[in-house]
Short mmCIF file of C-alpha atoms and ligand atoms in Angstrom, two decimals:
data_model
loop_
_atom_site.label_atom_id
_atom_site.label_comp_id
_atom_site.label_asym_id
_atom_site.label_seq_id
_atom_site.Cartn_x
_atom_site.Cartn_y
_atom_site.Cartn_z
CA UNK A 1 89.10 -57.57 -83.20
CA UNK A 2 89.88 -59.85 -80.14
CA UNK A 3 89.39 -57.84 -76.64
CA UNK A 4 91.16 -57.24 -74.12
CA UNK A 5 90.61 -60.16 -72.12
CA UNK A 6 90.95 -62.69 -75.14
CA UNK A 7 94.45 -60.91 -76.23
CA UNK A 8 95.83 -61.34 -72.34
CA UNK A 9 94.48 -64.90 -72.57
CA UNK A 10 96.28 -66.04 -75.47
CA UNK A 11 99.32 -64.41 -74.40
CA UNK A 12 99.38 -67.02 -72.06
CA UNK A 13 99.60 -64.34 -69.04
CA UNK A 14 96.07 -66.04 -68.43
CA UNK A 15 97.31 -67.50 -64.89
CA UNK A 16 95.99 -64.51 -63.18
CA UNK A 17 92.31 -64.66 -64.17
CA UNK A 18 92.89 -68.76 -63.75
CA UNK A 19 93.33 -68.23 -60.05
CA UNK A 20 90.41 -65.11 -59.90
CA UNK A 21 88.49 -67.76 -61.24
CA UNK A 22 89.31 -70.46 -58.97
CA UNK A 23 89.38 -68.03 -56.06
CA UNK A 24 86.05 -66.90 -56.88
CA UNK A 25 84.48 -70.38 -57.19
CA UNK A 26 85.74 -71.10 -53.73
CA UNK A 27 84.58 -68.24 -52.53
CA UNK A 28 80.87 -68.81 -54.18
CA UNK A 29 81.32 -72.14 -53.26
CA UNK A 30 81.97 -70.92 -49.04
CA UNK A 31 80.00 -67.92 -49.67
CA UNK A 32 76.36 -69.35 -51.57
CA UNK A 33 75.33 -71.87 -48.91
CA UNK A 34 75.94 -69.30 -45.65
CA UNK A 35 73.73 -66.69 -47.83
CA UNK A 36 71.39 -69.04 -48.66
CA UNK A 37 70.79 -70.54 -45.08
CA UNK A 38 70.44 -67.29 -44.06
CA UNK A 39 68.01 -66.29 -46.05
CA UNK A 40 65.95 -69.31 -44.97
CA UNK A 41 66.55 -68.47 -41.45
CA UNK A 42 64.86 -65.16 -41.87
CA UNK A 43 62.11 -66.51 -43.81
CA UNK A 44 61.85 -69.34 -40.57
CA UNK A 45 61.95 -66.43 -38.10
CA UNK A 46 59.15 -64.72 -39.78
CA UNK A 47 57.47 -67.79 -40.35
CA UNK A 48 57.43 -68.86 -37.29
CA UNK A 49 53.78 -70.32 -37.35
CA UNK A 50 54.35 -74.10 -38.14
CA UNK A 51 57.26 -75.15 -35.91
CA UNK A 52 56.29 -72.79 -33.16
CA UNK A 53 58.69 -75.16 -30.50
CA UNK A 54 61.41 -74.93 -32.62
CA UNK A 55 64.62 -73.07 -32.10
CA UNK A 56 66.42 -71.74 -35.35
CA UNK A 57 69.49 -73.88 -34.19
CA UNK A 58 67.11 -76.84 -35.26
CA UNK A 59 65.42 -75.01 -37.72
CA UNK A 60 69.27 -75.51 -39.80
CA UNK A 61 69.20 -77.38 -43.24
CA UNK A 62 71.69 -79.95 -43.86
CA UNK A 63 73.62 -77.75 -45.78
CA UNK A 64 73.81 -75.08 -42.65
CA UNK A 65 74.17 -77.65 -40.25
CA UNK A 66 77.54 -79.42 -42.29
CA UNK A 67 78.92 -75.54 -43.08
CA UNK A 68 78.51 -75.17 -38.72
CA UNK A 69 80.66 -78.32 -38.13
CA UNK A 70 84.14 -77.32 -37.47
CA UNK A 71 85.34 -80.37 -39.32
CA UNK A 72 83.37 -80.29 -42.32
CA UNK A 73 85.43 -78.38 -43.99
CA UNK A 74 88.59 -77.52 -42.39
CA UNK A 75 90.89 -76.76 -45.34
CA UNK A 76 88.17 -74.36 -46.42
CA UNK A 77 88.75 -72.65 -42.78
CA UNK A 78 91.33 -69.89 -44.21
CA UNK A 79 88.98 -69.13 -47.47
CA UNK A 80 85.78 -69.20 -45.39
CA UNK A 81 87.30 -66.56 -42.64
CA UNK A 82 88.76 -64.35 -46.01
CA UNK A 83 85.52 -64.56 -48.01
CA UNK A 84 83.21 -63.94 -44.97
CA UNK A 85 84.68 -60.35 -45.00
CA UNK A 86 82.60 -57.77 -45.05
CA UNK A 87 79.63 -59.55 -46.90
CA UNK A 88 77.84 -61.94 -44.23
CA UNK A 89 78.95 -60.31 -40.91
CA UNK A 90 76.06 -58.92 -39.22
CA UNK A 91 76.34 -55.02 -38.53
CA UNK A 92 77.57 -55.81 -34.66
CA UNK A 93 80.30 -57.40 -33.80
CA UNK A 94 79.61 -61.42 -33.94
CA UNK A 95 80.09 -63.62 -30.96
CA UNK A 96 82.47 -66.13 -32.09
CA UNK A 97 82.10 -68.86 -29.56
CA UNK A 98 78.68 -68.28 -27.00
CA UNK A 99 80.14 -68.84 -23.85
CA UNK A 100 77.77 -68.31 -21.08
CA UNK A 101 80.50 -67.10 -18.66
CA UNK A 102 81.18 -64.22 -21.17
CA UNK A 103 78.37 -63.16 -22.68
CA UNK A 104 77.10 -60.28 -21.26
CA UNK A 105 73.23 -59.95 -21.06
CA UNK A 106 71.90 -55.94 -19.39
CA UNK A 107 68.72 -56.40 -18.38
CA UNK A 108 67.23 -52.46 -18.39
CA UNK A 109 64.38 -52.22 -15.58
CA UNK A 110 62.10 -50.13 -17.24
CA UNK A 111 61.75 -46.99 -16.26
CA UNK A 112 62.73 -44.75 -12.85
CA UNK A 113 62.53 -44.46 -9.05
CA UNK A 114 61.52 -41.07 -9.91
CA UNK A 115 59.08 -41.46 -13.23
CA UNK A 116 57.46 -44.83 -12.55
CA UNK A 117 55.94 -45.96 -15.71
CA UNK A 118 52.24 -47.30 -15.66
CA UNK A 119 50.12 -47.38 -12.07
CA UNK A 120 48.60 -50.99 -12.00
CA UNK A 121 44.61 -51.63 -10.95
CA UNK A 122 45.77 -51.68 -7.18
CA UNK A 123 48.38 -48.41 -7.60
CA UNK A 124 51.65 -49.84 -7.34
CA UNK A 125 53.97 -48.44 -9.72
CA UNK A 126 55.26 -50.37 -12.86
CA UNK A 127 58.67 -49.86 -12.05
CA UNK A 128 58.25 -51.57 -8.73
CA UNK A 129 57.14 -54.82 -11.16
CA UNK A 130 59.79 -54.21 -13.40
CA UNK A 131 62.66 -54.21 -10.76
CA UNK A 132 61.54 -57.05 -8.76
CA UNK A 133 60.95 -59.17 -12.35
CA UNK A 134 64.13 -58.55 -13.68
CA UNK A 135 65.99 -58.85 -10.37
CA UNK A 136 64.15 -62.63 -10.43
CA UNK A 137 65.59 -63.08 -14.31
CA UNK A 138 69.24 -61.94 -13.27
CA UNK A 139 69.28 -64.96 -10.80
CA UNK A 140 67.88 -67.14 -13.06
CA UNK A 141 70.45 -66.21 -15.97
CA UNK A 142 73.41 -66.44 -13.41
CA UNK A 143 71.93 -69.49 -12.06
CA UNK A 144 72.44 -71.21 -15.50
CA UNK A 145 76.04 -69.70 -16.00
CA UNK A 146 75.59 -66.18 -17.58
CA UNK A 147 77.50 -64.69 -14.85
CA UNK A 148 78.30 -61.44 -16.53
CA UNK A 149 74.17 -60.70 -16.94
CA UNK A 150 74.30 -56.99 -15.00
CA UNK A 151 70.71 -55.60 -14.06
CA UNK A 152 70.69 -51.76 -15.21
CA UNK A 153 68.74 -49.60 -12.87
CA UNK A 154 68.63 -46.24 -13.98
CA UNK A 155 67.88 -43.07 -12.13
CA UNK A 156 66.31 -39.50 -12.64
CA UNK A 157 63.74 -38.15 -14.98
CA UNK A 158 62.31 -40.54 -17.97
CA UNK A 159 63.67 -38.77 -21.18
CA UNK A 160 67.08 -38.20 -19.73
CA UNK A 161 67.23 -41.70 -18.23
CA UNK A 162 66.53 -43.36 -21.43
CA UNK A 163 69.53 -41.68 -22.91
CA UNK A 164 71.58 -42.76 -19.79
CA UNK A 165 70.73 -46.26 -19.93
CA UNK A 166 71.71 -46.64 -23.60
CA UNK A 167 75.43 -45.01 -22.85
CA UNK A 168 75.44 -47.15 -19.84
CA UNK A 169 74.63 -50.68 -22.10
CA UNK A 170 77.02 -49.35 -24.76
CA UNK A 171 79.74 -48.76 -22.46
CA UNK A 172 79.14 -52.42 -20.82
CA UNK A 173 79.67 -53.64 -24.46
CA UNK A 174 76.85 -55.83 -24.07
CA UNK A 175 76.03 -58.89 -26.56
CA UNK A 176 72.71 -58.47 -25.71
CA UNK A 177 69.99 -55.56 -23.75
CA UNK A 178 66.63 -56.98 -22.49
CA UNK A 179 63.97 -53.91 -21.35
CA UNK A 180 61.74 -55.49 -18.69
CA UNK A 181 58.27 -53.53 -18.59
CA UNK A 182 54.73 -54.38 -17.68
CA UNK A 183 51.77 -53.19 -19.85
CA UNK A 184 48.82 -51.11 -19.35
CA UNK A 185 46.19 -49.18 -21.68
CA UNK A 186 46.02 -45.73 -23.02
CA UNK A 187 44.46 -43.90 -20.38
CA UNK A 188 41.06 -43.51 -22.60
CA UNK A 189 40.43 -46.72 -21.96
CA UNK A 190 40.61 -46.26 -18.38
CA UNK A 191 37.72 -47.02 -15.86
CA UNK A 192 36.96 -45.93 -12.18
CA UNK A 193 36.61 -48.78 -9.41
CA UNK A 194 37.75 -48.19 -5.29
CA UNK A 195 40.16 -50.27 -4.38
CA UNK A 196 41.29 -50.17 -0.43
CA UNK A 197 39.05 -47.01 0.18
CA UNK A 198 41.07 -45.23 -2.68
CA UNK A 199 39.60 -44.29 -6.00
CA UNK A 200 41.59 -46.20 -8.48
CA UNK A 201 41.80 -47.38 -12.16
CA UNK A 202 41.69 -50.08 -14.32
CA UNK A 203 40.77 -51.65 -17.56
CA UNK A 204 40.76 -55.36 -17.74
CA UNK A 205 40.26 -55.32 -21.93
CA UNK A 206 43.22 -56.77 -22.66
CA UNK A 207 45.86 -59.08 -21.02
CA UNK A 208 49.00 -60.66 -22.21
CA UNK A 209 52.88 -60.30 -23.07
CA UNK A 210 54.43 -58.60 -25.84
CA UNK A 211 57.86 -58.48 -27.36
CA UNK A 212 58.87 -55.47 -29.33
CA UNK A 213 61.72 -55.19 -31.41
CA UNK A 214 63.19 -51.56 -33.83
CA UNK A 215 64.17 -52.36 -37.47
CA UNK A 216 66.01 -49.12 -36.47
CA UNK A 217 68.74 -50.97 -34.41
CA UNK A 218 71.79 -52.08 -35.81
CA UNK A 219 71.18 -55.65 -35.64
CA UNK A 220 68.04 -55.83 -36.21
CA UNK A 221 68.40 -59.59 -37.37
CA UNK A 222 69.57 -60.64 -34.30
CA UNK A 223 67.56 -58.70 -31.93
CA UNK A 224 64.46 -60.35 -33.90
CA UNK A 225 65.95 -63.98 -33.36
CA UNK A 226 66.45 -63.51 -29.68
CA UNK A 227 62.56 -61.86 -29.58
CA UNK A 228 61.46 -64.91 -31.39
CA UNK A 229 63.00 -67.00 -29.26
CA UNK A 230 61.45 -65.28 -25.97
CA UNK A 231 58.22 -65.37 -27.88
CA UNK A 232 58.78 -69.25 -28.14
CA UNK A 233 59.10 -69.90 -23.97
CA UNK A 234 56.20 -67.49 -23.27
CA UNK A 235 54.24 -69.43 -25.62
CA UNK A 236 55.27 -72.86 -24.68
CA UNK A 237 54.33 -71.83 -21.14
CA UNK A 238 50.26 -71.12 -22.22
CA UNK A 239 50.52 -67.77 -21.88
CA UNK A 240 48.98 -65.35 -24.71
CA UNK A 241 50.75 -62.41 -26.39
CA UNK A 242 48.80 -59.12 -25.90
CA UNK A 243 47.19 -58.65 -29.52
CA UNK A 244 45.54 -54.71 -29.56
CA UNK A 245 48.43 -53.15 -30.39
CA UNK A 246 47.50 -53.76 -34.52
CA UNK A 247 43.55 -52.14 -33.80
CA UNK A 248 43.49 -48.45 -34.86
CA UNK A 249 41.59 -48.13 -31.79
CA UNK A 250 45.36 -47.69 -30.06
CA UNK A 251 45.81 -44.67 -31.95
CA UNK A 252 49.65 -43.83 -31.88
CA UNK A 253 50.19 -46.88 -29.60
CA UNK A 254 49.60 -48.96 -32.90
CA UNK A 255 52.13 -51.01 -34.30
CA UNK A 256 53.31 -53.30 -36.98
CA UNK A 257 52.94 -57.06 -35.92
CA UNK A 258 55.82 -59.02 -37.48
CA UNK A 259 55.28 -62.50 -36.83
CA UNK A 260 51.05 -63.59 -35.70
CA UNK A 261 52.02 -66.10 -34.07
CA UNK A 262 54.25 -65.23 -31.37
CA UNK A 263 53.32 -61.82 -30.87
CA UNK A 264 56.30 -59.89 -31.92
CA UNK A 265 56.01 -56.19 -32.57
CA UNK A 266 58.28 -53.52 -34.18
CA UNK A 267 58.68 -50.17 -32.31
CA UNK A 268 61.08 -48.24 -34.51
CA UNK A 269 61.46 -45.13 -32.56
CA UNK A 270 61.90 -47.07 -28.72
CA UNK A 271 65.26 -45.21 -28.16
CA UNK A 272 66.35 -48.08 -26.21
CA UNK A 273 66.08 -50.22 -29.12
CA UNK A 274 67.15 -47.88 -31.63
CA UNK A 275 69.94 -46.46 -30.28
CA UNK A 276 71.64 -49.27 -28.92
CA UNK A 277 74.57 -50.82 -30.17
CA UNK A 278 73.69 -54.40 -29.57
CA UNK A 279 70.99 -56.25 -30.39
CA UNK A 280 67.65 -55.25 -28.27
CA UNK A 281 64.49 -56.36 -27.14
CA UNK A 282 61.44 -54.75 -25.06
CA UNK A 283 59.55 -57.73 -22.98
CA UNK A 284 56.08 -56.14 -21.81
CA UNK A 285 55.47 -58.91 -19.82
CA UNK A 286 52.24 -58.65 -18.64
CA UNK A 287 49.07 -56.27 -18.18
CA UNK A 288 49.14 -54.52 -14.31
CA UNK A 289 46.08 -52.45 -15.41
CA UNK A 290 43.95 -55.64 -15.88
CA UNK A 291 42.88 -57.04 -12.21
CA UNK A 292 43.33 -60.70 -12.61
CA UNK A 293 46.58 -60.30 -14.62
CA UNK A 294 47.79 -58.04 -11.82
CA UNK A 295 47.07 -60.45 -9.25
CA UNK A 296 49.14 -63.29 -11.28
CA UNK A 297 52.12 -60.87 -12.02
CA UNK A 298 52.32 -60.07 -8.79
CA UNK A 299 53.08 -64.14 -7.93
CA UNK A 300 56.39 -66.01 -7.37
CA UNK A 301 55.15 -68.62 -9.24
CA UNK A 302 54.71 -66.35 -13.04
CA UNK A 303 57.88 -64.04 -11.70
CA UNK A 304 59.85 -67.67 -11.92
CA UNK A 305 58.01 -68.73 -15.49
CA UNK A 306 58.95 -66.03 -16.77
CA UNK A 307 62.41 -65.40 -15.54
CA UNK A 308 62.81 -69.51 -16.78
CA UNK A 309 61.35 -68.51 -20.05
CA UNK A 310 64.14 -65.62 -20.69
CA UNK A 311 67.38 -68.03 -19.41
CA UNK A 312 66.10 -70.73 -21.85
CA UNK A 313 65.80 -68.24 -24.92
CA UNK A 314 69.22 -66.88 -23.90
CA UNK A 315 70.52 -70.77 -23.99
CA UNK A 316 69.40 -71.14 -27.03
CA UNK A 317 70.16 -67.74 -28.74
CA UNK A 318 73.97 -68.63 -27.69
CA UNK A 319 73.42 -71.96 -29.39
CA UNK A 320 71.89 -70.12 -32.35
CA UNK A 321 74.47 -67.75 -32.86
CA UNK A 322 77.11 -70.22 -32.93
CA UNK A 323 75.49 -72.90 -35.33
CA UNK A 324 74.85 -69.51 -37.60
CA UNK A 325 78.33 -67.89 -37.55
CA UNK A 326 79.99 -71.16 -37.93
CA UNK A 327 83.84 -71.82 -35.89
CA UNK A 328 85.20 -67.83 -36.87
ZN1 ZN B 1 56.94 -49.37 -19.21
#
């Protein structure tokens, strides 16, 4: 007994699966290579290790990097825009074309006037480094023609002012939030030393950046692409990612190390990562507890390597985007 499908075939009503067909091969044919880059892109992000200099926009295979021309494939354009749907859109809304004048980077300065984060070796307050660090980045962004970067300083106690500064970013409808915070220890690890005439702390164990991003957020893709990509400039200017955070002996400060050789960490519950609606990364840039490191975040010259470092991974995360979404 023929089925269903054989009977309406050799009625010769069989035009309609004919086009499904064809429709569908198009769309596997649009459809494979995007999923397929994109899988190797994640696998390159996590990588990482052996093309550390590398941005994913060069990272593209040949297939990716035909499928991002706009004239590749233009009769395709219609298909591509129909079968990209609701299958290979990432979870926020894409940026279609990165244009520097309108992509909007918020750079949070960690914490408060009022609840001031860590106290560095010499007892200035964290968010003292944080403002004047990502007041130095905001230049540097506008500088190279991100002129809707906007620096959110937030007031008032620390719990209520992390829920503030996510509403604020959300109603900015950023493309992208960067948290600027400097490091310290868990105050166990803590030692005594008099610094001015004051009794003062400090623990010079452990020194370096970190990047953290929250598999929690709703693009948690992207926000790992740009945190790669800061990764990248910090390493390409010598500096060395702050590595206790996978030792046990950090207690509930411990966390999961996703790529070894740029230093990025996840930090699921970091409300401003979480509960963002962009993609989001937290830059610890540097250890105020340690006394050497203080000294050196404290200078012009590490405020500007850094604040270079962050413009040329937003450069290139535009790029990225672009050669990854393809012409929308
Ligand atoms: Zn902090």
């Amino acid at each position: 007994m023929p089925s269903p499908g054989q009977k309406l075939a050799k009625s010769g009503s069989g035009a309609w699966p004919r086009r499904r067909a064809i429709v569908a091969a198009i769309a596997a044919l649009v459809l494979l290579p995007i999923e397929a880059s994109d899988a190797g892109w994640l696998s390159d992000v996590f990588k990482g290790s052996s093309k550390p200099a590398k941005s994913p926009r060069h990272m593209a295979s040949p297939k990716r990097a035909t499928l991002a021309k706009p004239a590749a494939a233009p009769k395709l354009h219609t298909v591509k825009l129909a079968a990209l749907g609701p299958f290979v859109l990432p979870a926020s809304k894409p940026v279609a074309t990165c244009d520097p004048a309108k992509f909007r980077i918020v750079l949070d300065v960690g914490h408060t006037a009022e609840s001031e984060g860590a106290i560095s070796a010499r007892n200035v307050a964290e968010f003292a480094f944080n403002l004047r660090l990502a007041q130095r980045i905001e230049e540097k962004l506008k500088a190279e023609g991100f002129a809707e970067t906007r620096l959110l300083v937030t007031g008032g106690k620390a719990r209520p002012s992390l829920v503030r500064r996510v509403a604020t970013a959300n109603n900015l409808q950023a493309n992208l939030l960067l948290s600027i915070h400097h490091d310290s220890v868990p105050d166990s690890f803590l030692e005594n030393w008099e610094f001015e005439g004051k009794k003062s702390h400090f623990s010079d164990r452990f020194s370096g950046y970190s990047v953290f991003v929250s598999q929690d957020n709703p693009d948690f893709k992207t926000s790992l692409l740009f945190a790669e990509l800061v990764a990248k400039e910090m390493q390409a200017q010598g500096l060395q990612y702050a590595r206790q955070y996978t030792q046990p002996i950090m207690g509930r400060n411990q966390h999961p190390l996703l790529n070894k050789e740029t230093g990025v960490y996840s930090y699921n519950k970091l409300i401003v990562l979480k509960s963002t609606r962009m993609p989001a990364v937290l830059l610890e840039a540097g250890s105020i507890i340690n006394r050497d490191e203080e000294l050196i975040m404290n200078s012009p010259e590490r405020q500007n390597i850094l604040a270079s470092g962050v413009a040329t991974a937003a450069k290139e995360f535009c790029d990225s985007r672009w050669a990854m979404l393809g012409p929308l």
